[in-house]
Short mmCIF file of C-alpha atoms and ligand atoms in Angstrom, two decimals:
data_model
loop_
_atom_site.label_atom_id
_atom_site.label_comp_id
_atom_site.label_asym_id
_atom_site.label_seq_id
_atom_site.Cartn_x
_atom_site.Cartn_y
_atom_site.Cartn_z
CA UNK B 15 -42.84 -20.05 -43.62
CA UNK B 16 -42.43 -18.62 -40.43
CA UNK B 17 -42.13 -20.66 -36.86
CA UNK B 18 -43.37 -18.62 -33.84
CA UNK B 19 -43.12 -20.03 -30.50
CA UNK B 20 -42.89 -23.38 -32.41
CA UNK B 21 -45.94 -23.10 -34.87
CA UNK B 22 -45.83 -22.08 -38.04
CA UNK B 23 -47.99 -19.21 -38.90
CA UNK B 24 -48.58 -18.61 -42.25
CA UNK B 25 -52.37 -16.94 -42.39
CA UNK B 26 -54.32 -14.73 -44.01
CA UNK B 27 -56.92 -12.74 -41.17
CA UNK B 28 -59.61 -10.57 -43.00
CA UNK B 29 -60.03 -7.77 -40.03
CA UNK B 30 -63.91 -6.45 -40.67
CA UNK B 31 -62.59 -2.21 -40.21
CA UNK B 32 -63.80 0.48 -41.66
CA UNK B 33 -61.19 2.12 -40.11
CA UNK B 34 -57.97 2.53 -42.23
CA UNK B 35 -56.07 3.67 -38.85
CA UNK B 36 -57.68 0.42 -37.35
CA UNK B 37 -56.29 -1.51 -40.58
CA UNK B 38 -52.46 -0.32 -40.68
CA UNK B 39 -52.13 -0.63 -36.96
CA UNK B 40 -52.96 -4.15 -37.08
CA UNK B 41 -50.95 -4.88 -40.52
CA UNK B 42 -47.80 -3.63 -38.27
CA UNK B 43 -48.58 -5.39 -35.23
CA UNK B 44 -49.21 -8.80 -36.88
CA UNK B 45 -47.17 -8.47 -39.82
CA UNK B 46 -44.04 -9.59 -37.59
CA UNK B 47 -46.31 -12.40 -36.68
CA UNK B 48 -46.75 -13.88 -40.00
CA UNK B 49 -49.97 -12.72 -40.48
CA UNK B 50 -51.62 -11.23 -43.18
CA UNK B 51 -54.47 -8.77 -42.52
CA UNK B 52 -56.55 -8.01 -45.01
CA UNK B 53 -59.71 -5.65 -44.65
CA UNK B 54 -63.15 -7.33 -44.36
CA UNK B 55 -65.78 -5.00 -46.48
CA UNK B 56 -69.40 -6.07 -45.89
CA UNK B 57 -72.35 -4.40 -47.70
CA UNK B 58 -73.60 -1.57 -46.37
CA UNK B 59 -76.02 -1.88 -43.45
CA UNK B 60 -75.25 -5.44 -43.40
CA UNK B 61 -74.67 -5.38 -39.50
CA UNK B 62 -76.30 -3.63 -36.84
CA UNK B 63 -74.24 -2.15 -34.20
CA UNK B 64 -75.55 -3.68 -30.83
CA UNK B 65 -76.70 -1.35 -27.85
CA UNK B 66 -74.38 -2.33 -25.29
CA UNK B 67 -72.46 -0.40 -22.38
CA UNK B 68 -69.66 -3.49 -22.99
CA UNK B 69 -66.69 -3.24 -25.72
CA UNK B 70 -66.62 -6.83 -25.43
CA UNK B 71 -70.28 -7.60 -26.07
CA UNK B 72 -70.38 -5.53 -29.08
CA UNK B 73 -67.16 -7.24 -30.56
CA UNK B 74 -68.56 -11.11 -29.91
CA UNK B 75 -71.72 -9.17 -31.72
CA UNK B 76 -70.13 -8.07 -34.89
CA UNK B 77 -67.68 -10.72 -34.96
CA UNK B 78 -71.25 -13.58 -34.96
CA UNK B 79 -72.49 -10.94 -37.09
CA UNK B 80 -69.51 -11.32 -39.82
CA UNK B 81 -69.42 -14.94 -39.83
CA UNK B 82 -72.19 -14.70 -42.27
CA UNK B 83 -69.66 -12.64 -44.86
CA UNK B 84 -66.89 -15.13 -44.37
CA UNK B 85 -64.54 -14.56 -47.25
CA UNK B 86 -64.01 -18.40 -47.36
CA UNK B 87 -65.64 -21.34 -45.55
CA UNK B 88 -62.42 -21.74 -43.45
CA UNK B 89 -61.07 -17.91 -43.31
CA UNK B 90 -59.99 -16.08 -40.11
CA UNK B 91 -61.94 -13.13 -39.33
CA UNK B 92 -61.07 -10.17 -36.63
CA UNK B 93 -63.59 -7.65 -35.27
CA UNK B 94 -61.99 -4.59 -32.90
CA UNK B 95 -63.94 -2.67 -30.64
CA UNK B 96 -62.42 0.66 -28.89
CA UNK B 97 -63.04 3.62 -27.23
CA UNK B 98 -61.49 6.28 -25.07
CA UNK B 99 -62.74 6.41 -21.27
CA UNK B 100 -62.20 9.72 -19.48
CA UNK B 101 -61.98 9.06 -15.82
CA UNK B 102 -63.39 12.07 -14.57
CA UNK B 103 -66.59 11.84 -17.16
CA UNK B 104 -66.84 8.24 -15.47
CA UNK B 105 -66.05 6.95 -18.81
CA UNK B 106 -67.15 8.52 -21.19
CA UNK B 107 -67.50 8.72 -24.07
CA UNK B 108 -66.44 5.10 -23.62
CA UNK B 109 -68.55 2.40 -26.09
CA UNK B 110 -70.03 6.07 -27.78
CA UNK B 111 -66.34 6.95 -28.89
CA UNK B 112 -67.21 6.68 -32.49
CA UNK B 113 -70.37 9.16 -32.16
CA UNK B 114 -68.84 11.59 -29.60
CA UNK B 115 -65.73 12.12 -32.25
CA UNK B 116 -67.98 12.39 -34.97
CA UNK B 117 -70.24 14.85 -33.00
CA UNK B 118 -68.44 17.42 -30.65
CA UNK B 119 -64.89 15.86 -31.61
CA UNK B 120 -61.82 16.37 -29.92
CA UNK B 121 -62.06 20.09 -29.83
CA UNK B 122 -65.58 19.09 -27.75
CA UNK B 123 -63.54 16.76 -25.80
CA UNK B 124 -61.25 19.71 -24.42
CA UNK B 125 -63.96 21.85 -23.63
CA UNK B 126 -65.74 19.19 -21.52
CA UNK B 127 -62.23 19.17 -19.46
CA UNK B 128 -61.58 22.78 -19.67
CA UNK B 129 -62.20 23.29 -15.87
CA UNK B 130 -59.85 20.48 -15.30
CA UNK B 131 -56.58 22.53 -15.09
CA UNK B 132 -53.53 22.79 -12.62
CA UNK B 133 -50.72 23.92 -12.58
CA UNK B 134 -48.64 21.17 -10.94
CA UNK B 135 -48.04 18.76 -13.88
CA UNK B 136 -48.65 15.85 -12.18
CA UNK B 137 -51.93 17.00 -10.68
CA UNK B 138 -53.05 18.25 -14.32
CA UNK B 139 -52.14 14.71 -15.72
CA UNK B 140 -54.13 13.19 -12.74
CA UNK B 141 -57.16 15.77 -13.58
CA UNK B 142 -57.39 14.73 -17.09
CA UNK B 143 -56.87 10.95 -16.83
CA UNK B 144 -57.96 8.75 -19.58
CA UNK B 145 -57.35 5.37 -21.25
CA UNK B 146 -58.02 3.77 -24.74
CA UNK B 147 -59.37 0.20 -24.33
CA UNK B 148 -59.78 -2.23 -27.17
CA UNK B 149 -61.61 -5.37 -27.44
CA UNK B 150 -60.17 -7.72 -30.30
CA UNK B 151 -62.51 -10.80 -31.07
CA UNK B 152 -60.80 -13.15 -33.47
CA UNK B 153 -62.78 -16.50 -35.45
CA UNK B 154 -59.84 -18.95 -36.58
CA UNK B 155 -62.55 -21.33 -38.42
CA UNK B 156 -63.44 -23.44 -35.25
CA UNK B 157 -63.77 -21.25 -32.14
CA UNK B 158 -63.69 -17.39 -30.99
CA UNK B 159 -61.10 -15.75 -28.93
CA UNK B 160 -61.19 -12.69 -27.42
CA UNK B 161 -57.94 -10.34 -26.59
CA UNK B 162 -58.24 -6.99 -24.10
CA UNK B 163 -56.16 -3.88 -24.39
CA UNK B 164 -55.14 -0.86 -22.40
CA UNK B 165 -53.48 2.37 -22.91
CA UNK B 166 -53.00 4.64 -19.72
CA UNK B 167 -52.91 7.74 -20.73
CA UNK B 168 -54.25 12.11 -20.06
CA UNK B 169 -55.58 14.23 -22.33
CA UNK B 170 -53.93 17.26 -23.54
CA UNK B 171 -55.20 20.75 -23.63
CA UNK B 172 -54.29 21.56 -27.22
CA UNK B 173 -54.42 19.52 -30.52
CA UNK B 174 -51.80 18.18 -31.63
CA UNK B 175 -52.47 17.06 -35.09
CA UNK B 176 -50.27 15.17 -37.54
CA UNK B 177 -50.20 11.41 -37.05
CA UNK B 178 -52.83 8.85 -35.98
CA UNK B 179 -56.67 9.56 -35.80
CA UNK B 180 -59.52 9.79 -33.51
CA UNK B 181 -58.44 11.10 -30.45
CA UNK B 182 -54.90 11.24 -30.63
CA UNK B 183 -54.36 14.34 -31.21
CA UNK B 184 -55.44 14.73 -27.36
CA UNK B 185 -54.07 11.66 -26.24
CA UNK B 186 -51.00 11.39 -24.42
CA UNK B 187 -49.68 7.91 -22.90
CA UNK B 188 -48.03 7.54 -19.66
CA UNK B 189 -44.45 6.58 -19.85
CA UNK B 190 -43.70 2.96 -20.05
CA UNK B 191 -41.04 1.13 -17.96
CA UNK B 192 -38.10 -0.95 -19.41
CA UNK B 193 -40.22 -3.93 -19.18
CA UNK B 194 -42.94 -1.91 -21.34
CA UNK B 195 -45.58 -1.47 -18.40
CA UNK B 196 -46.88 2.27 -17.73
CA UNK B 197 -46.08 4.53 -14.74
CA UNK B 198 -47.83 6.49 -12.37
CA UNK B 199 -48.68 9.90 -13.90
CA UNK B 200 -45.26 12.48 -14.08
CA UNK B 201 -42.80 9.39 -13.73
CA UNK B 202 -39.88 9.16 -16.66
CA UNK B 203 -40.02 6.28 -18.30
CA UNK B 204 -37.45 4.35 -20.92
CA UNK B 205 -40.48 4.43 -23.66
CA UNK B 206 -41.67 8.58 -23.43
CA UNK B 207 -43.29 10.42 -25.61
CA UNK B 208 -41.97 13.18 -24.04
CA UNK B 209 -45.87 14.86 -23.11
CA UNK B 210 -46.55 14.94 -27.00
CA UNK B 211 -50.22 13.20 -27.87
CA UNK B 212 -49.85 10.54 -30.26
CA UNK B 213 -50.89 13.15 -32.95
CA UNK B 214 -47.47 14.49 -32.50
CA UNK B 215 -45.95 10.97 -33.09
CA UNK B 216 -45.20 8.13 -35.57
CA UNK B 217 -47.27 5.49 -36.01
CA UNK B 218 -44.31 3.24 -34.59
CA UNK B 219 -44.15 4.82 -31.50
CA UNK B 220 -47.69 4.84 -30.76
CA UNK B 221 -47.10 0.89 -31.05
CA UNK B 222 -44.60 0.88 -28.24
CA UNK B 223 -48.38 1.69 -26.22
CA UNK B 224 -51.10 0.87 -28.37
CA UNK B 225 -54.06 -0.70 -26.72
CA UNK B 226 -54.93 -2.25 -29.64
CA UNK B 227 -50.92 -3.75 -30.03
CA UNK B 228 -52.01 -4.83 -26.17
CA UNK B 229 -54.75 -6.83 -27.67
CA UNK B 230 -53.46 -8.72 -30.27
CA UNK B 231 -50.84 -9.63 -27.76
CA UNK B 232 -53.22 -11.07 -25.79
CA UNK B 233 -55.53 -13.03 -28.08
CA UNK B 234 -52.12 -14.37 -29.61
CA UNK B 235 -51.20 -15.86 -26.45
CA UNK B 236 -54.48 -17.93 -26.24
CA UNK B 237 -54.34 -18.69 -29.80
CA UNK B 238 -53.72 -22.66 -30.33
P1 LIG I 326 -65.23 1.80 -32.95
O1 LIG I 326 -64.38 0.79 -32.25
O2 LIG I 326 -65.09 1.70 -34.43
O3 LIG I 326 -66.62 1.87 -32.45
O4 LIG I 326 -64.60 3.24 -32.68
C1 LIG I 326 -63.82 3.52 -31.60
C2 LIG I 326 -63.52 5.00 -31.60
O5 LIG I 326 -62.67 5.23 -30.48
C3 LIG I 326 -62.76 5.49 -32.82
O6 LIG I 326 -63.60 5.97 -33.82
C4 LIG I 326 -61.93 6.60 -32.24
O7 LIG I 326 -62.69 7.78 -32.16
C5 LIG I 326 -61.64 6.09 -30.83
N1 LIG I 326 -60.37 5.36 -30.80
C6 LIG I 326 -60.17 4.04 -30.60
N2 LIG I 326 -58.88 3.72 -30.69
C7 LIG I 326 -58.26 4.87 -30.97
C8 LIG I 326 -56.88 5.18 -31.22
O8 LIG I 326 -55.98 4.34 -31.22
N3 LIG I 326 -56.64 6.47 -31.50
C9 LIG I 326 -57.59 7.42 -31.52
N4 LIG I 326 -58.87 7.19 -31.31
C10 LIG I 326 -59.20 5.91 -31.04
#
């Protein structure tokens, strides 16, 4: 058994993902926990996706929404809502993440932004400023938490495929300081990618910024 900050966490959380990206992210982020994460499969149209301009909504919706496919009367269940927000589109595609990707893609993505160019590095980063946010809402049996994530970031003007999914092979984080937190656009940071999307990167790098790492983090703090 494992003690963390005094508690001993020995648990089994079915995350409802389609998403195997989603799934291994969170099996390494919790996994050091003491956490098991196994994937939640419901039948097929067995939840409707609410209409809602809020990550957070949506999550408390799916995550109500599962309770009715608990695995066990007592079992743990995690919903995860994310998107990338482009600044300069005013968000978007923000909440329509899924359906833009599947649509236009990333390739659409970059030619949305291809008038966003300069050539001083630090303005082009500014230009092209984005984040991924996610929304994790967790069920432990007797009440609902809900952790936020962010991951400062621009977006590229090439692909850079490899690693990841979704967007990263567009995505590129800002640096972090020693203490983990991100800098202002064109600062060096201890944690770099070095400019290269997270497409270009390992899947434990990308947890040195992941939004979704961000998220956990913060709906394990409030756990009891
Ligand atoms: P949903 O949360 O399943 O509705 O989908 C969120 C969408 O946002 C994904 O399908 C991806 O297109 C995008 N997204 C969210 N997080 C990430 C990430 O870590 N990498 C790349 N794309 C992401």
């Amino acid at each position: 058994m494992l003690l963390v900050g005094g508690r001993s966490m020995e648990a089994t959380v079915w995350f409802l993902t389609g998403n195997q990206g989603k799934l291994e992210e969170a099996q390494l982020h919790f996994a050091p926990l003491g956490y098991e994460i196994k994937q939640l499969v419901v039948p097929e149209g067995a939840l409707v996706e609410p209409q809602s301009a809020s990550l957070q909504d949506i999550a408390i919706s799916k995550l109500e929404q599962a309770k009715a496919h608990l695995p066990t009367p007592d079992a743990m269940i995690m919903v995860e809502d994310s998107g990338l927000f482009i600044n300069a589109l005013d968000g978007f595609p923000g909440v329509y993440s899924s359906y833009v990707h599947d649509t236009i893609g990333c390739q659409g993505i970059l030619r949305l932004l291809a008038h966003l160019e300069s050539e001083d590095p630090v303005q082009h980063k500014k230009l092209r400023a984005a984040s991924y946010r996610a929304v994790i809402a967790m069920w432990n049996g007797t009440s609902m938490y809900v952790g936020l994530g962010e991951c400062p970031g621009s977006l590229a003007s090439e692909m850079h495929e490899g690693h990841g999914f979704g967007y990263d092979p567009i995505f590129v984080p800002l640096d972090l300081d020693d203490f983990g937190q991100p800098l202002p656009a064109g600062e060096l940071g201890s944690t770099s990618t070095h400019g290269t999307a997270f497409g270009g990167v390992e899947i434990d790098i990308k947890h040195h910024f992941s939004h979704r790492r961000r998220a956990l983090e913060n709906l394990l703090e409030q756990l009891p």
